[in-house]
Short mmCIF file of C-alpha atoms and ligand atoms in Angstrom, two decimals:
data_model
loop_
_atom_site.label_atom_id
_atom_site.label_comp_id
_atom_site.label_asym_id
_atom_site.label_seq_id
_atom_site.Cartn_x
_atom_site.Cartn_y
_atom_site.Cartn_z
CA UNK C 22 -8.45 13.62 26.90
CA UNK C 23 -9.69 12.32 23.54
CA UNK C 24 -13.43 12.29 23.16
CA UNK C 25 -14.93 9.05 21.90
CA UNK C 26 -17.57 9.43 19.14
CA UNK C 27 -21.07 8.31 20.08
CA UNK C 28 -22.81 5.58 18.05
CA UNK C 29 -24.41 7.98 15.61
CA UNK C 30 -21.16 9.86 15.01
CA UNK C 31 -19.20 6.64 14.59
CA UNK C 32 -21.73 5.42 12.03
CA UNK C 33 -21.34 8.61 9.96
CA UNK C 34 -17.55 8.18 9.83
CA UNK C 35 -17.85 4.46 9.20
CA UNK C 36 -20.03 5.14 6.13
CA UNK C 37 -17.78 7.90 4.83
CA UNK C 38 -14.59 5.85 5.22
CA UNK C 39 -16.17 2.88 3.50
CA UNK C 40 -17.50 5.00 0.65
CA UNK C 41 -14.16 6.73 0.00
CA UNK C 42 -11.58 4.05 0.79
CA UNK C 43 -13.44 0.75 0.91
CA UNK C 44 -12.08 0.33 4.44
CA UNK C 45 -14.48 -1.28 6.90
CA UNK C 46 -14.11 0.12 10.39
CA UNK C 47 -15.92 -2.17 12.86
CA UNK C 48 -17.68 -0.59 15.83
CA UNK C 49 -14.96 -1.93 18.16
CA UNK C 50 -12.65 0.64 16.52
CA UNK C 51 -14.29 3.70 18.06
CA UNK C 52 -11.18 4.41 20.13
CA UNK C 53 -8.98 4.07 17.04
CA UNK C 54 -11.13 6.58 15.16
CA UNK C 55 -10.82 8.98 18.06
CA UNK C 56 -7.03 8.47 18.40
CA UNK C 57 -6.51 9.17 14.73
CA UNK C 58 -8.82 12.18 14.37
CA UNK C 59 -9.00 13.93 17.74
CA UNK C 60 -5.98 16.17 16.97
CA UNK C 61 -7.66 17.28 13.75
CA UNK C 62 -10.84 18.22 15.64
CA UNK C 63 -8.69 20.32 17.95
CA UNK C 64 -6.81 21.90 15.03
CA UNK C 65 -10.19 22.88 13.57
CA UNK C 66 -11.31 24.09 17.00
CA UNK C 67 -14.17 21.64 17.14
CA UNK C 68 -15.30 19.56 20.06
CA UNK C 69 -17.80 17.20 18.56
CA UNK C 70 -17.21 14.52 15.95
CA UNK C 71 -20.49 15.33 14.27
CA UNK C 72 -19.46 18.96 13.77
CA UNK C 73 -16.14 17.82 12.26
CA UNK C 74 -18.00 15.34 10.02
CA UNK C 75 -20.37 18.07 8.72
CA UNK C 76 -17.34 20.24 7.96
CA UNK C 77 -15.32 17.62 6.06
CA UNK C 78 -18.24 16.63 3.84
CA UNK C 79 -18.88 20.29 2.95
CA UNK C 80 -17.19 21.90 -0.09
CA UNK C 81 -15.01 24.07 2.23
CA UNK C 82 -13.80 20.97 4.07
CA UNK C 83 -12.36 19.13 1.09
CA UNK C 84 -8.72 19.57 2.12
CA UNK C 85 -9.53 18.56 5.68
CA UNK C 86 -11.36 15.48 4.39
CA UNK C 87 -8.17 14.33 2.66
CA UNK C 88 -6.22 14.81 5.88
CA UNK C 89 -8.80 12.81 7.83
CA UNK C 90 -8.83 9.96 5.32
CA UNK C 91 -5.03 9.79 5.27
CA UNK C 92 -5.03 9.54 9.06
CA UNK C 93 -7.42 6.61 8.88
CA UNK C 94 -5.07 4.50 6.73
CA UNK C 95 -2.62 2.24 8.56
CA UNK C 96 0.77 2.52 6.88
CA UNK C 97 2.94 0.04 8.74
CA UNK C 98 5.57 -1.49 6.47
CA UNK C 99 9.25 -2.38 6.38
CA UNK C 100 12.00 -3.40 3.97
CA UNK C 101 11.89 -7.03 2.81
CA UNK C 102 8.72 -7.69 4.82
CA UNK C 103 7.58 -11.30 4.33
CA UNK C 104 10.89 -12.29 2.72
CA UNK C 105 9.54 -15.46 1.07
CA UNK C 106 7.96 -13.25 -1.60
CA UNK C 107 11.35 -11.77 -2.48
CA UNK C 108 12.90 -15.27 -2.58
CA UNK C 109 10.12 -16.39 -4.93
CA UNK C 110 10.64 -13.35 -7.17
CA UNK C 111 14.40 -13.98 -7.32
CA UNK C 112 14.39 -17.79 -7.61
CA UNK C 113 11.14 -18.66 -9.42
CA UNK C 114 10.05 -15.68 -11.48
CA UNK C 115 13.11 -13.77 -12.68
CA UNK C 116 14.97 -16.81 -14.10
CA UNK C 117 11.96 -17.39 -16.41
CA UNK C 118 11.61 -13.82 -17.67
CA UNK C 119 11.08 -13.82 -21.41
CA UNK C 120 13.96 -12.24 -23.35
CA UNK C 121 12.90 -9.19 -25.31
CA UNK C 122 9.92 -8.49 -22.98
CA UNK C 123 9.76 -5.97 -20.15
CA UNK C 124 9.08 -7.53 -16.75
CA UNK C 125 6.39 -5.29 -15.21
CA UNK C 126 5.75 -5.12 -11.46
CA UNK C 127 3.19 -3.08 -9.50
CA UNK C 128 3.33 -2.44 -5.76
CA UNK C 129 -0.33 -1.53 -5.29
CA UNK C 130 -0.55 -0.41 -1.62
CA UNK C 131 3.03 0.66 -1.24
CA UNK C 132 2.80 2.92 1.82
CA UNK C 133 6.07 4.81 2.48
CA UNK C 134 8.05 2.91 -0.16
CA UNK C 135 9.97 0.19 1.69
CA UNK C 136 8.14 -2.48 -0.33
CA UNK C 137 8.79 -1.04 -3.82
CA UNK C 138 12.43 -0.25 -3.01
CA UNK C 139 12.93 -3.83 -1.78
CA UNK C 140 11.48 -5.01 -5.11
CA UNK C 141 13.67 -2.55 -7.03
CA UNK C 142 16.82 -3.87 -5.32
CA UNK C 143 16.02 -7.45 -6.35
CA UNK C 144 15.11 -6.41 -9.89
CA UNK C 145 18.24 -4.30 -10.33
CA UNK C 146 20.32 -7.19 -9.03
CA UNK C 147 18.71 -10.17 -10.74
CA UNK C 148 16.31 -9.24 -13.53
CA UNK C 149 17.78 -10.49 -16.80
CA UNK C 150 15.49 -8.32 -18.96
CA UNK C 151 14.22 -4.76 -19.01
CA UNK C 152 11.93 -4.03 -16.05
CA UNK C 153 9.39 -1.48 -14.94
CA UNK C 154 8.15 -0.84 -11.40
CA UNK C 155 4.98 1.08 -10.56
CA UNK C 156 4.18 2.06 -7.01
CA UNK C 157 0.89 3.46 -5.73
CA UNK C 158 -1.13 4.08 -2.60
CA UNK C 159 -4.34 5.97 -1.86
CA UNK C 160 -2.47 8.15 0.65
CA UNK C 161 -0.64 11.01 -1.10
CA UNK C 162 1.49 11.79 1.96
CA UNK C 163 3.04 8.32 2.15
CA UNK C 164 3.66 8.38 -1.60
CA UNK C 165 5.44 11.74 -1.13
CA UNK C 166 7.63 10.10 1.50
CA UNK C 167 8.29 7.10 -0.75
CA UNK C 168 9.46 9.42 -3.50
CA UNK C 169 12.17 10.91 -1.25
CA UNK C 170 13.67 7.47 -0.53
CA UNK C 171 14.82 8.69 2.91
CA UNK C 172 14.48 6.40 5.96
CA UNK C 173 15.85 6.28 9.49
CA UNK C 174 18.91 4.03 9.57
CA UNK C 175 17.36 1.85 12.25
CA UNK C 176 14.58 0.87 9.81
CA UNK C 177 17.06 -0.60 7.33
CA UNK C 178 18.13 -3.61 9.42
CA UNK C 179 16.06 -5.99 7.32
CA UNK C 180 17.87 -5.00 4.09
CA UNK C 181 20.43 -7.68 3.16
CA UNK C 182 23.95 -6.39 3.87
CA UNK C 183 25.08 -6.44 0.22
CA UNK C 184 22.02 -4.47 -0.93
CA UNK C 185 22.42 -1.98 1.89
CA UNK C 186 25.97 -1.22 0.76
CA UNK C 187 25.06 -1.13 -2.89
CA UNK C 188 21.73 0.72 -2.87
CA UNK C 189 21.67 2.97 0.23
CA UNK C 190 23.78 5.99 1.20
CA UNK C 191 24.23 7.26 4.76
CA UNK C 192 23.06 10.80 5.40
CA UNK C 193 25.44 13.45 6.71
CA UNK C 194 24.87 16.79 8.46
CA UNK C 195 21.15 17.33 9.03
CA UNK C 196 20.49 13.92 7.43
CA UNK C 197 22.75 12.03 9.86
CA UNK C 198 20.92 8.96 11.19
CA UNK C 199 19.04 8.55 7.90
CA UNK C 200 19.83 6.64 4.75
CA UNK C 201 18.75 7.48 1.23
CA UNK C 202 18.05 4.97 -1.49
CA UNK C 203 20.38 5.72 -4.42
CA UNK C 204 19.04 7.90 -7.24
CA UNK C 205 19.62 5.06 -9.69
CA UNK C 206 16.79 3.12 -7.99
CA UNK C 207 14.58 6.07 -7.04
CA UNK C 208 14.44 7.17 -10.63
CA UNK C 209 13.40 3.71 -11.76
CA UNK C 210 10.19 3.70 -9.70
CA UNK C 211 7.05 5.37 -10.97
CA UNK C 212 5.14 6.75 -7.93
CA UNK C 213 1.49 7.83 -8.04
CA UNK C 214 -1.72 7.85 -5.98
CA UNK C 215 -4.38 5.29 -6.80
CA UNK C 216 -7.50 4.19 -4.95
CA UNK C 217 -8.05 0.45 -5.27
CA UNK C 218 -11.69 0.93 -4.26
CA UNK C 219 -12.52 2.95 -7.39
CA UNK C 220 -12.18 2.47 -11.12
CA UNK C 221 -8.70 3.52 -12.15
CA UNK C 222 -6.79 4.58 -15.23
CA UNK C 223 -5.32 2.09 -17.65
CA UNK C 224 -1.87 1.29 -16.30
CA UNK C 225 -1.34 -1.77 -18.48
CA UNK C 226 -0.85 -5.38 -17.44
CA UNK C 227 1.73 -6.80 -15.08
CA UNK C 228 3.81 -9.92 -14.61
CA UNK C 229 3.64 -9.45 -10.84
CA UNK C 230 1.44 -7.45 -8.47
CA UNK C 231 2.18 -6.94 -4.78
CA UNK C 232 -1.18 -6.43 -3.01
CA UNK C 233 0.03 -7.06 0.50
CA UNK C 234 -1.55 -6.18 3.83
CA UNK C 235 -4.34 -4.05 2.43
CA UNK C 236 -7.11 -6.63 1.77
CA UNK C 237 -7.37 -7.10 5.55
CA UNK C 238 -9.03 -3.69 5.80
CA UNK C 239 -11.80 -4.63 3.35
CA UNK C 240 -14.93 -6.76 3.76
CA UNK C 241 -15.46 -9.71 1.39
CA UNK C 242 -17.61 -7.84 -1.11
CA UNK C 243 -15.01 -5.07 -1.43
CA UNK C 244 -12.21 -7.65 -1.66
CA UNK C 245 -14.08 -9.30 -4.54
CA UNK C 246 -14.38 -6.03 -6.47
CA UNK C 247 -10.78 -5.01 -5.81
CA UNK C 248 -9.53 -8.46 -6.84
CA UNK C 249 -11.67 -8.49 -9.98
CA UNK C 250 -9.93 -5.32 -11.16
CA UNK C 251 -6.53 -6.65 -10.11
CA UNK C 252 -7.11 -9.86 -12.10
CA UNK C 253 -7.65 -7.71 -15.20
CA UNK C 254 -4.28 -6.04 -14.59
CA UNK C 255 -2.34 -9.30 -14.61
CA UNK C 256 -0.88 -10.81 -17.77
CA UNK C 257 -2.36 -14.28 -18.50
CA UNK C 258 0.17 -16.13 -16.32
CA UNK C 259 0.82 -13.16 -14.02
CA UNK C 260 1.42 -13.63 -10.31
CA UNK C 261 -0.20 -11.96 -7.30
CA UNK C 262 1.37 -11.66 -3.83
CA UNK C 263 -0.92 -10.96 -0.87
CA UNK C 264 0.01 -10.64 2.81
CA UNK C 265 0.61 -13.88 4.69
CA UNK C 266 -2.41 -13.26 6.90
CA UNK C 267 -4.63 -12.76 3.84
CA UNK C 268 -6.29 -15.54 1.87
CA UNK C 269 -8.38 -15.49 -1.29
CA UNK C 270 -10.05 -18.77 -0.37
CA UNK C 271 -13.84 -18.50 -0.80
CA UNK C 272 -13.58 -14.94 -2.12
CA UNK C 273 -12.73 -15.24 -5.80
CA UNK C 274 -11.93 -17.87 -8.38
CA UNK C 275 -9.92 -15.52 -10.55
CA UNK C 276 -6.67 -16.80 -9.02
CA UNK C 277 -5.17 -20.20 -8.31
CA UNK C 278 -2.98 -20.74 -5.25
CA UNK C 279 0.67 -21.53 -5.92
CA UNK C 280 2.16 -21.25 -2.41
CA UNK C 281 0.98 -19.55 0.77
CA UNK C 282 0.16 -15.90 -0.13
CA UNK C 283 1.19 -16.47 -3.78
CA UNK C 284 -1.39 -16.83 -6.59
CA UNK C 285 -1.42 -17.07 -10.35
CA UNK C 286 -4.18 -15.59 -12.52
CA UNK C 287 -6.64 -18.35 -13.41
CA UNK C 288 -6.78 -19.19 -17.14
C1 LIG U 311 -0.33 -1.81 6.09
S1 LIG U 311 0.10 -0.89 4.66
C2 LIG U 311 0.86 -2.16 3.66
C3 LIG U 311 2.13 -1.68 3.01
C4 LIG U 311 2.88 -2.74 2.21
N1 LIG U 311 2.08 -3.27 1.14
C5 LIG U 311 3.33 -3.87 3.11
O1 LIG U 311 2.78 -4.98 3.03
O2 LIG U 311 4.24 -3.64 3.92
C6 LIG U 311 -1.52 -0.71 3.88
C7 LIG U 311 -1.53 0.40 2.84
O3 LIG U 311 -2.74 0.29 2.09
C8 LIG U 311 -3.14 1.59 1.75
N2 LIG U 311 -4.58 1.60 1.38
C9 LIG U 311 -5.66 1.51 2.20
N3 LIG U 311 -6.81 1.61 1.49
C10 LIG U 311 -6.44 1.74 0.20
C11 LIG U 311 -7.17 1.90 -1.02
N4 LIG U 311 -8.51 1.94 -1.05
N5 LIG U 311 -6.47 2.02 -2.18
C12 LIG U 311 -5.11 2.00 -2.18
N6 LIG U 311 -4.37 1.86 -1.05
C13 LIG U 311 -5.02 1.73 0.12
C14 LIG U 311 -2.83 2.42 2.98
O4 LIG U 311 -2.74 3.80 2.70
C15 LIG U 311 -1.53 1.78 3.46
O5 LIG U 311 -0.41 2.52 3.05
#
């Protein structure tokens, strides 16, 4: 049976998770914390959350701290999730790409890669100019998975039939039951780890940023800081996609709404 952290223990983890990831874990999530970390306590032969906490904040526990933080992130995603964004990219943005310029896109909380590969399929199919696609997440394990481009076949049902045939190959032998995104697309995506909650390296400015289903884990003050940095990464008329359950209303004036979950950088 999982142990549930007591109030003091929960508070220690809550602070640590906020400090490192910007993620706010409300006190109602005690059971979630326990479900995600209990196996790690057992692997470290520890019985108390406080003991595990002391270990992961010590210099010897650095590797374990990364494991714990990765387990805290929620990585749910799927191909062509929230399809209206892909329609908007295809029908409203790509036809207006400026000749001679590279159309730059960043998938900024990309999880296991379904989102950036969905973008890559549309770009490869419809982008009339050169394009570049960057893909990042704070979780190095999911980025490692994304790089492989391998997914269970049953997770590819939301890929349009034509794209599935053109951009995915069925696995054989030990890979039976999986598909792999073709090398032509995999090699076009630049994968790296990046923490949206900290200052990050100069990765240039983008025509389009996907920042979907990650703001929900942040409180308003963190959202403001994250969005301030994101605004600086958009070209003057660049576009931002957020998840359909996320709104920037009352949080920042750096963006103007265009459609639900679609914003343009304010002038
Ligand atoms: C629910 S997934 C969303 C995946 C994809 N964008 C989508 O909408 O399907 C949220 C992702 O945000 C990432 N994440 C959480 N905190 C982050 C942070 N501080 N910096 C960068 N990524 C973060 C998680 O690791 C996770 O993969």
